[in-house]
């Protein structure tokens, strides 16, 4: 009986081993997949499984949302940074442009002021004039009574400008002729001249054109016997060369009749015929010391020198480019 029992157990183990190693029966794998799909289907999930699935899905959705939001914010920061950089660059360029315009305005106003100063003092050095006047310079003036064929006269280049200034000075030096005061003034070597002042807060620039109001008053007319100094005012329009800031043209407007009337009323011995302007003569300057004064003039305008010779006395002054 023992032998029979052992034989039966051995046969059962062999059968079970063969069963475990044999392939599944047809249809058995399909049933397993279907069972897995049923477990994933919410309808077949338990409430706890369904809640866990919802939590996992919500976590994934929230994570994706945070990543998209972070990427969006980073892109916005990048765009804002680029826009701020562009804005700062534009603002900086505007500031530079305004600064250059203001510096150019100041330089050109000083050039006009120097032009009037040279005109009023009857400057005889062509180097000083050439330092601020372009070689194609023209000056337009109202014609003094008794001179010219029209309402305006045009003066070309620095030489003719100096001659025109000399004629105006000669007219003023004749004021009071014959009086004791005039004789004493001549004997003492006093020279009458005109002091011009620009009304700086009325200076307007438009491109290369500037317009400014000015006032003028003689110094020395009383010493020549006049009852008072002669005063008048007007406007000046100047056109500048953009690259050098030298004056290309000037148009001065003022009431010449008022000037003549003042001279007649303030000088008891002056007759209308004595007010005629002398003919213009060309005046040249050859004094090296005066040429050096022209260099000092340009330095006073904060303008650099360009040397064409071996010394400052041999150099010509050019206006700075802005």
mmCIF file of C-alpha atoms in Angstrom:
data_model
loop_
_atom_site.group_PDB
_atom_site.id
_atom_site.type_symbol
_atom_site.label_atom_id
_atom_site.label_comp_id
_atom_site.label_asym_id
_atom_site.label_seq_id
_atom_site.Cartn_x
_atom_site.Cartn_y
_atom_site.Cartn_z
ATOM 1 C CA UNK A 1 0.000 0.000 0.000
ATOM 2 C CA UNK A 2 2.864 2.358 0.698
ATOM 3 C CA UNK A 3 4.304 1.640 -2.694
ATOM 4 C CA UNK A 4 0.983 2.270 -4.341
ATOM 5 C CA UNK A 5 0.599 5.674 -2.510
ATOM 6 C CA UNK A 6 4.043 6.868 -3.551
ATOM 7 C CA UNK A 7 3.351 5.951 -7.153
ATOM 8 C CA UNK A 8 0.107 7.891 -7.134
ATOM 9 C CA UNK A 9 1.823 11.068 -5.649
ATOM 10 C CA UNK A 10 4.546 10.896 -8.276
ATOM 11 C CA UNK A 11 2.031 10.691 -11.069
ATOM 12 C CA UNK A 12 0.105 13.719 -9.706
ATOM 13 C CA UNK A 13 3.306 15.852 -9.518
ATOM 14 C CA UNK A 14 4.194 14.924 -13.091
ATOM 15 C CA UNK A 15 0.726 15.840 -14.330
ATOM 16 C CA UNK A 16 0.768 19.162 -12.486
ATOM 17 C CA UNK A 17 4.206 19.980 -13.950
ATOM 18 C CA UNK A 18 3.046 19.226 -17.446
ATOM 19 C CA UNK A 19 -0.015 21.413 -16.900
ATOM 20 C CA UNK A 20 2.002 24.394 -15.697
ATOM 21 C CA UNK A 21 4.365 24.251 -18.674
ATOM 22 C CA UNK A 22 1.695 23.835 -21.285
ATOM 23 C CA UNK A 23 0.465 26.970 -23.238
ATOM 24 C CA UNK A 24 -2.814 28.582 -22.223
ATOM 25 C CA UNK A 25 -5.896 27.327 -23.865
ATOM 26 C CA UNK A 26 -7.376 29.232 -26.796
ATOM 27 C CA UNK A 27 -9.304 32.346 -25.615
ATOM 28 C CA UNK A 28 -7.754 32.451 -22.192
ATOM 29 C CA UNK A 29 -5.348 35.489 -23.024
ATOM 30 C CA UNK A 30 -8.219 37.507 -24.500
ATOM 31 C CA UNK A 31 -10.174 37.087 -21.360
ATOM 32 C CA UNK A 32 -7.189 38.394 -19.329
ATOM 33 C CA UNK A 33 -6.874 41.609 -21.504
ATOM 34 C CA UNK A 34 -10.579 42.199 -21.306
ATOM 35 C CA UNK A 35 -10.377 41.883 -17.564
ATOM 36 C CA UNK A 36 -7.574 44.507 -17.450
ATOM 37 C CA UNK A 37 -9.560 46.952 -19.638
ATOM 38 C CA UNK A 38 -12.565 46.501 -17.395
ATOM 39 C CA UNK A 39 -10.417 47.471 -14.442
ATOM 40 C CA UNK A 40 -9.302 50.714 -16.236
ATOM 41 C CA UNK A 41 -12.832 51.634 -17.212
ATOM 42 C CA UNK A 42 -14.194 54.049 -14.555
ATOM 43 C CA UNK A 43 -17.421 52.144 -14.613
ATOM 44 C CA UNK A 44 -15.615 49.124 -13.294
ATOM 45 C CA UNK A 45 -13.443 51.044 -10.728
ATOM 46 C CA UNK A 46 -14.146 51.155 -7.099
ATOM 47 C CA UNK A 47 -14.799 54.604 -5.591
ATOM 48 C CA UNK A 48 -11.309 54.636 -4.070
ATOM 49 C CA UNK A 49 -9.700 53.735 -7.414
ATOM 50 C CA UNK A 50 -11.807 56.354 -9.207
ATOM 51 C CA UNK A 51 -10.788 59.070 -6.696
ATOM 52 C CA UNK A 52 -7.113 58.135 -7.034
ATOM 53 C CA UNK A 53 -7.373 58.248 -10.818
ATOM 54 C CA UNK A 54 -8.937 61.719 -10.670
ATOM 55 C CA UNK A 55 -6.223 62.938 -8.317
ATOM 56 C CA UNK A 56 -3.497 61.650 -10.604
ATOM 57 C CA UNK A 57 -5.127 63.247 -13.641
ATOM 58 C CA UNK A 58 -5.577 66.572 -11.849
ATOM 59 C CA UNK A 59 -1.973 66.532 -10.695
ATOM 60 C CA UNK A 60 -0.749 65.969 -14.242
ATOM 61 C CA UNK A 61 -2.998 68.701 -15.598
ATOM 62 C CA UNK A 62 -1.841 71.135 -12.900
ATOM 63 C CA UNK A 63 1.789 70.289 -13.620
ATOM 64 C CA UNK A 64 1.337 70.914 -17.340
ATOM 65 C CA UNK A 65 -0.484 74.174 -16.612
ATOM 66 C CA UNK A 66 2.352 75.350 -14.364
ATOM 67 C CA UNK A 67 4.921 74.538 -17.032
ATOM 68 C CA UNK A 68 2.959 76.415 -19.712
ATOM 69 C CA UNK A 69 2.492 79.392 -17.380
ATOM 70 C CA UNK A 70 6.182 79.431 -16.512
ATOM 71 C CA UNK A 71 7.155 79.314 -20.184
ATOM 72 C CA UNK A 72 4.655 82.090 -20.972
ATOM 73 C CA UNK A 73 5.985 84.286 -18.158
ATOM 74 C CA UNK A 74 9.564 83.734 -19.263
ATOM 75 C CA UNK A 75 8.626 84.716 -22.803
ATOM 76 C CA UNK A 76 6.866 87.827 -21.500
ATOM 77 C CA UNK A 77 9.908 88.776 -19.428
ATOM 78 C CA UNK A 78 12.127 88.378 -22.463
ATOM 79 C CA UNK A 79 9.814 90.520 -24.625
ATOM 80 C CA UNK A 80 9.554 93.214 -21.931
ATOM 81 C CA UNK A 81 13.327 93.256 -21.507
ATOM 82 C CA UNK A 82 13.839 93.686 -25.255
ATOM 83 C CA UNK A 83 11.219 96.454 -25.419
ATOM 84 C CA UNK A 84 12.775 98.268 -22.451
ATOM 85 C CA UNK A 85 16.201 98.038 -24.082
ATOM 86 C CA UNK A 86 14.814 99.473 -27.315
ATOM 87 C CA UNK A 87 13.009 102.222 -25.403
ATOM 88 C CA UNK A 88 16.139 103.150 -23.447
ATOM 89 C CA UNK A 89 18.151 103.233 -26.678
ATOM 90 C CA UNK A 90 15.589 105.528 -28.315
ATOM 91 C CA UNK A 91 15.459 107.809 -25.264
ATOM 92 C CA UNK A 92 19.246 107.945 -25.115
ATOM 93 C CA UNK A 93 19.443 108.815 -28.802
ATOM 94 C CA UNK A 94 16.829 111.542 -28.306
ATOM 95 C CA UNK A 95 18.863 112.969 -25.436
ATOM 96 C CA UNK A 96 22.010 112.955 -27.572
ATOM 97 C CA UNK A 97 20.172 114.634 -30.453
ATOM 98 C CA UNK A 98 18.728 117.308 -28.161
ATOM 99 C CA UNK A 99 22.133 117.857 -26.566
ATOM 100 C CA UNK A 100 23.783 118.219 -29.980
ATOM 101 C CA UNK A 101 21.069 120.642 -31.061
ATOM 102 C CA UNK A 102 21.495 122.710 -27.905
ATOM 103 C CA UNK A 103 25.279 122.767 -28.286
ATOM 104 C CA UNK A 104 24.927 123.700 -31.952
ATOM 105 C CA UNK A 105 22.437 126.415 -31.038
ATOM 106 C CA UNK A 106 24.836 127.896 -28.470
ATOM 107 C CA UNK A 107 27.764 127.848 -30.905
ATOM 108 C CA UNK A 108 25.755 129.507 -33.674
ATOM 109 C CA UNK A 109 24.403 132.155 -31.321
ATOM 110 C CA UNK A 110 27.977 132.972 -30.265
ATOM 111 C CA UNK A 111 28.990 133.192 -33.919
ATOM 112 C CA UNK A 112 26.170 135.681 -34.599
ATOM 113 C CA UNK A 113 27.119 137.619 -31.498
ATOM 114 C CA UNK A 114 30.730 137.735 -32.713
ATOM 115 C CA UNK A 115 29.610 138.900 -36.162
ATOM 116 C CA UNK A 116 27.745 141.831 -34.625
ATOM 117 C CA UNK A 117 30.669 142.574 -32.306
ATOM 118 C CA UNK A 118 33.099 142.761 -35.243
ATOM 119 C CA UNK A 119 30.650 144.900 -37.184
ATOM 120 C CA UNK A 120 30.115 147.332 -34.328
ATOM 121 C CA UNK A 121 33.832 147.730 -33.564
ATOM 122 C CA UNK A 122 34.814 148.291 -37.214
ATOM 123 C CA UNK A 123 37.149 145.295 -37.144
ATOM 124 C CA UNK A 124 39.857 145.685 -39.813
ATOM 125 C CA UNK A 125 41.397 142.224 -39.650
ATOM 126 C CA UNK A 126 40.127 139.952 -42.415
ATOM 127 C CA UNK A 127 41.382 136.881 -40.515
ATOM 128 C CA UNK A 128 38.880 137.517 -37.750
ATOM 129 C CA UNK A 129 36.086 137.851 -40.275
ATOM 130 C CA UNK A 130 37.167 134.779 -42.226
ATOM 131 C CA UNK A 131 37.151 132.772 -38.998
ATOM 132 C CA UNK A 132 33.346 132.985 -38.878
ATOM 133 C CA UNK A 133 32.330 133.721 -42.496
ATOM 134 C CA UNK A 134 32.142 131.182 -45.302
ATOM 135 C CA UNK A 135 34.033 132.006 -48.508
ATOM 136 C CA UNK A 136 30.666 132.356 -50.316
ATOM 137 C CA UNK A 137 29.255 134.675 -47.666
ATOM 138 C CA UNK A 138 26.661 137.313 -48.613
ATOM 139 C CA UNK A 139 25.247 140.151 -46.497
ATOM 140 C CA UNK A 140 21.925 141.802 -47.282
ATOM 141 C CA UNK A 141 21.238 145.230 -45.743
ATOM 142 C CA UNK A 142 18.562 147.890 -46.045
ATOM 143 C CA UNK A 143 19.840 150.770 -48.179
ATOM 144 C CA UNK A 144 20.618 154.015 -46.396
ATOM 145 C CA UNK A 145 18.814 157.053 -47.826
ATOM 146 C CA UNK A 146 20.611 158.404 -50.854
ATOM 147 C CA UNK A 147 22.520 155.188 -51.671
ATOM 148 C CA UNK A 148 21.717 152.195 -53.851
ATOM 149 C CA UNK A 149 19.174 151.551 -56.531
ATOM 150 C CA UNK A 150 16.703 149.502 -54.462
ATOM 151 C CA UNK A 151 15.487 148.843 -50.940
ATOM 152 C CA UNK A 152 18.331 146.416 -50.224
ATOM 153 C CA UNK A 153 22.006 146.128 -51.032
ATOM 154 C CA UNK A 154 24.077 142.961 -51.099
ATOM 155 C CA UNK A 155 27.631 142.735 -49.824
ATOM 156 C CA UNK A 156 29.886 139.826 -50.779
ATOM 157 C CA UNK A 157 32.837 138.246 -48.905
ATOM 158 C CA UNK A 158 34.756 139.506 -45.883
ATOM 159 C CA UNK A 159 36.562 142.330 -47.712
ATOM 160 C CA UNK A 160 33.329 144.009 -48.791
ATOM 161 C CA UNK A 161 31.841 143.480 -45.333
ATOM 162 C CA UNK A 162 34.795 145.327 -43.785
ATOM 163 C CA UNK A 163 34.391 148.116 -46.324
ATOM 164 C CA UNK A 164 30.685 148.418 -45.508
ATOM 165 C CA UNK A 165 31.463 148.566 -41.781
ATOM 166 C CA UNK A 166 34.130 151.220 -42.436
ATOM 167 C CA UNK A 167 31.583 153.333 -44.321
ATOM 168 C CA UNK A 168 29.127 153.177 -41.409
ATOM 169 C CA UNK A 169 31.892 154.141 -38.966
ATOM 170 C CA UNK A 170 32.930 157.048 -41.220
ATOM 171 C CA UNK A 171 29.337 158.309 -41.219
ATOM 172 C CA UNK A 172 29.194 158.193 -37.424
ATOM 173 C CA UNK A 173 32.573 159.907 -37.097
ATOM 174 C CA UNK A 174 31.166 162.864 -39.056
ATOM 175 C CA UNK A 175 28.377 163.354 -36.538
ATOM 176 C CA UNK A 176 28.958 166.626 -34.688
ATOM 177 C CA UNK A 177 31.547 167.906 -37.154
ATOM 178 C CA UNK A 178 32.578 171.469 -36.319
ATOM 179 C CA UNK A 179 31.622 171.428 -32.679
ATOM 180 C CA UNK A 180 34.142 171.892 -29.886
ATOM 181 C CA UNK A 181 33.269 168.455 -28.537
ATOM 182 C CA UNK A 182 33.884 166.837 -31.915
ATOM 183 C CA UNK A 183 37.266 168.603 -32.217
ATOM 184 C CA UNK A 184 38.297 167.565 -28.721
ATOM 185 C CA UNK A 185 37.195 163.983 -29.425
ATOM 186 C CA UNK A 186 39.253 163.845 -32.602
ATOM 187 C CA UNK A 187 42.266 165.385 -30.890
ATOM 188 C CA UNK A 188 42.065 162.868 -28.033
ATOM 189 C CA UNK A 189 41.803 159.937 -30.450
ATOM 190 C CA UNK A 190 38.405 158.731 -29.240
ATOM 191 C CA UNK A 191 36.607 156.534 -31.751
ATOM 192 C CA UNK A 192 32.853 156.227 -31.938
ATOM 193 C CA UNK A 193 31.572 152.670 -32.275
ATOM 194 C CA UNK A 194 28.394 150.640 -32.000
ATOM 195 C CA UNK A 195 27.661 148.066 -29.333
ATOM 196 C CA UNK A 196 25.285 145.328 -30.470
ATOM 197 C CA UNK A 197 23.481 143.027 -28.068
ATOM 198 C CA UNK A 198 21.568 139.908 -29.078
ATOM 199 C CA UNK A 199 18.264 139.211 -27.359
ATOM 200 C CA UNK A 200 19.285 135.638 -26.586
ATOM 201 C CA UNK A 201 15.904 134.438 -25.365
ATOM 202 C CA UNK A 202 14.448 135.491 -28.735
ATOM 203 C CA UNK A 203 16.890 133.407 -30.756
ATOM 204 C CA UNK A 204 15.188 130.758 -32.910
ATOM 205 C CA UNK A 205 16.865 127.962 -34.883
ATOM 206 C CA UNK A 206 15.270 126.031 -37.744
ATOM 207 C CA UNK A 207 17.728 123.653 -39.348
ATOM 208 C CA UNK A 208 20.646 125.740 -40.598
ATOM 209 C CA UNK A 209 18.780 129.051 -40.290
ATOM 210 C CA UNK A 210 18.768 131.194 -37.178
ATOM 211 C CA UNK A 211 16.810 134.365 -36.421
ATOM 212 C CA UNK A 212 17.566 136.690 -33.524
ATOM 213 C CA UNK A 213 16.523 140.141 -32.421
ATOM 214 C CA UNK A 214 19.205 142.664 -31.530
ATOM 215 C CA UNK A 215 19.612 146.135 -30.080
ATOM 216 C CA UNK A 216 22.377 148.607 -30.862
ATOM 217 C CA UNK A 217 23.664 151.779 -29.262
ATOM 218 C CA UNK A 218 26.562 154.049 -30.115
ATOM 219 C CA UNK A 219 29.395 154.719 -27.685
ATOM 220 C CA UNK A 220 31.152 158.087 -28.126
ATOM 221 C CA UNK A 221 28.410 160.117 -29.835
ATOM 222 C CA UNK A 222 27.961 162.352 -26.804
ATOM 223 C CA UNK A 223 31.715 162.934 -26.674
ATOM 224 C CA UNK A 224 31.455 164.204 -30.283
ATOM 225 C CA UNK A 225 28.796 166.759 -29.349
ATOM 226 C CA UNK A 226 25.557 164.791 -29.718
ATOM 227 C CA UNK A 227 22.777 165.330 -27.225
ATOM 228 C CA UNK A 228 22.473 161.601 -26.621
ATOM 229 C CA UNK A 229 23.729 158.295 -27.928
ATOM 230 C CA UNK A 230 22.098 156.889 -31.056
ATOM 231 C CA UNK A 231 20.122 153.709 -30.493
ATOM 232 C CA UNK A 232 18.219 151.401 -32.811
ATOM 233 C CA UNK A 233 17.138 147.794 -33.065
ATOM 234 C CA UNK A 234 16.349 145.153 -35.639
ATOM 235 C CA UNK A 235 16.445 141.491 -36.549
ATOM 236 C CA UNK A 236 19.097 139.299 -38.090
ATOM 237 C CA UNK A 237 18.605 136.122 -40.074
ATOM 238 C CA UNK A 238 21.686 133.957 -40.587
ATOM 239 C CA UNK A 239 22.186 130.805 -42.620
ATOM 240 C CA UNK A 240 24.972 128.481 -41.507
ATOM 241 C CA UNK A 241 27.060 125.841 -43.246
ATOM 242 C CA UNK A 242 25.977 122.595 -41.589
ATOM 243 C CA UNK A 243 29.446 121.024 -41.534
ATOM 244 C CA UNK A 244 31.459 124.009 -40.248
ATOM 245 C CA UNK A 245 28.898 126.296 -38.575
ATOM 246 C CA UNK A 246 30.347 129.221 -40.491
ATOM 247 C CA UNK A 247 27.906 131.896 -41.626
ATOM 248 C CA UNK A 248 26.862 131.493 -45.250
ATOM 249 C CA UNK A 249 24.545 134.494 -45.416
ATOM 250 C CA UNK A 250 23.152 137.238 -43.196
ATOM 251 C CA UNK A 251 20.144 139.489 -43.698
ATOM 252 C CA UNK A 252 19.870 142.439 -41.329
ATOM 253 C CA UNK A 253 16.593 144.329 -41.051
ATOM 254 C CA UNK A 254 16.213 147.671 -39.277
ATOM 255 C CA UNK A 255 14.653 151.077 -39.866
ATOM 256 C CA UNK A 256 17.327 153.215 -41.536
ATOM 257 C CA UNK A 257 15.027 156.273 -41.541
ATOM 258 C CA UNK A 258 14.947 156.176 -37.746
ATOM 259 C CA UNK A 259 18.749 156.126 -37.572
ATOM 260 C CA UNK A 260 19.079 159.057 -39.966
ATOM 261 C CA UNK A 261 16.393 161.019 -38.072
ATOM 262 C CA UNK A 262 18.203 160.493 -34.769
ATOM 263 C CA UNK A 263 21.494 161.683 -36.217
ATOM 264 C CA UNK A 264 19.818 164.814 -37.580
ATOM 265 C CA UNK A 265 18.066 165.624 -34.320
ATOM 266 C CA UNK A 266 20.956 164.801 -31.969
ATOM 267 C CA UNK A 267 23.712 166.560 -33.901
ATOM 268 C CA UNK A 268 23.058 170.339 -34.225
ATOM 269 C CA UNK A 269 25.733 170.910 -36.861
ATOM 270 C CA UNK A 270 24.979 167.937 -39.107
ATOM 271 C CA UNK A 271 23.235 168.671 -42.366
ATOM 272 C CA UNK A 272 21.487 166.044 -44.538
ATOM 273 C CA UNK A 273 24.329 166.179 -47.058
ATOM 274 C CA UNK A 274 26.850 165.248 -44.392
ATOM 275 C CA UNK A 275 25.033 161.990 -43.718
ATOM 276 C CA UNK A 276 25.974 160.488 -47.090
ATOM 277 C CA UNK A 277 28.007 157.323 -46.707
ATOM 278 C CA UNK A 278 31.494 157.368 -48.196
ATOM 279 C CA UNK A 279 32.250 154.919 -50.976
ATOM 280 C CA UNK A 280 33.269 151.455 -49.827
ATOM 281 C CA UNK A 281 36.975 150.687 -49.908
ATOM 282 C CA UNK A 282 38.645 147.332 -49.443
ATOM 283 C CA UNK A 283 40.694 147.071 -46.254
ATOM 284 C CA UNK A 284 43.228 144.290 -45.781
ATOM 285 C CA UNK A 285 45.060 143.298 -42.621
ATOM 286 C CA UNK A 286 48.687 142.215 -42.761
ATOM 287 C CA UNK A 287 49.604 142.526 -39.109
ATOM 288 C CA UNK A 288 50.590 139.092 -37.748
ATOM 289 C CA UNK A 289 49.710 140.149 -34.207
ATOM 290 C CA UNK A 290 46.140 140.881 -35.328
ATOM 291 C CA UNK A 291 45.984 137.478 -37.000
ATOM 292 C CA UNK A 292 46.914 135.973 -33.659
ATOM 293 C CA UNK A 293 43.967 137.872 -32.155
ATOM 294 C CA UNK A 294 41.757 135.995 -34.615
ATOM 295 C CA UNK A 295 43.017 132.734 -33.161
ATOM 296 C CA UNK A 296 42.178 134.003 -29.671
ATOM 297 C CA UNK A 297 38.710 134.878 -30.946
ATOM 298 C CA UNK A 298 38.083 131.346 -32.155
ATOM 299 C CA UNK A 299 39.379 129.951 -28.855
ATOM 300 C CA UNK A 300 36.858 132.116 -27.026
ATOM 301 C CA UNK A 301 34.124 130.393 -29.022
ATOM 302 C CA UNK A 302 35.414 126.975 -27.902
ATOM 303 C CA UNK A 303 36.276 126.022 -31.464
ATOM 304 C CA UNK A 304 39.338 123.925 -32.401
ATOM 305 C CA UNK A 305 42.205 125.056 -34.624
ATOM 306 C CA UNK A 306 43.380 123.250 -37.718
ATOM 307 C CA UNK A 307 47.013 124.094 -38.395
ATOM 308 C CA UNK A 308 48.078 124.675 -41.981
ATOM 309 C CA UNK A 309 51.460 126.182 -41.094
ATOM 310 C CA UNK A 310 54.144 125.816 -38.499
ATOM 311 C CA UNK A 311 52.683 128.121 -35.869
ATOM 312 C CA UNK A 312 49.414 129.444 -34.482
ATOM 313 C CA UNK A 313 50.013 132.747 -36.292
ATOM 314 C CA UNK A 314 50.037 130.901 -39.625
ATOM 315 C CA UNK A 315 46.919 128.846 -38.950
ATOM 316 C CA UNK A 316 43.371 129.636 -39.959
ATOM 317 C CA UNK A 317 40.539 128.980 -37.530
ATOM 318 C CA UNK A 318 37.705 126.680 -38.506
ATOM 319 C CA UNK A 319 34.468 126.190 -36.642
ATOM 320 C CA UNK A 320 33.807 122.901 -34.989
ATOM 321 C CA UNK A 321 31.619 120.273 -36.607
ATOM 322 C CA UNK A 322 28.743 119.138 -34.474
#
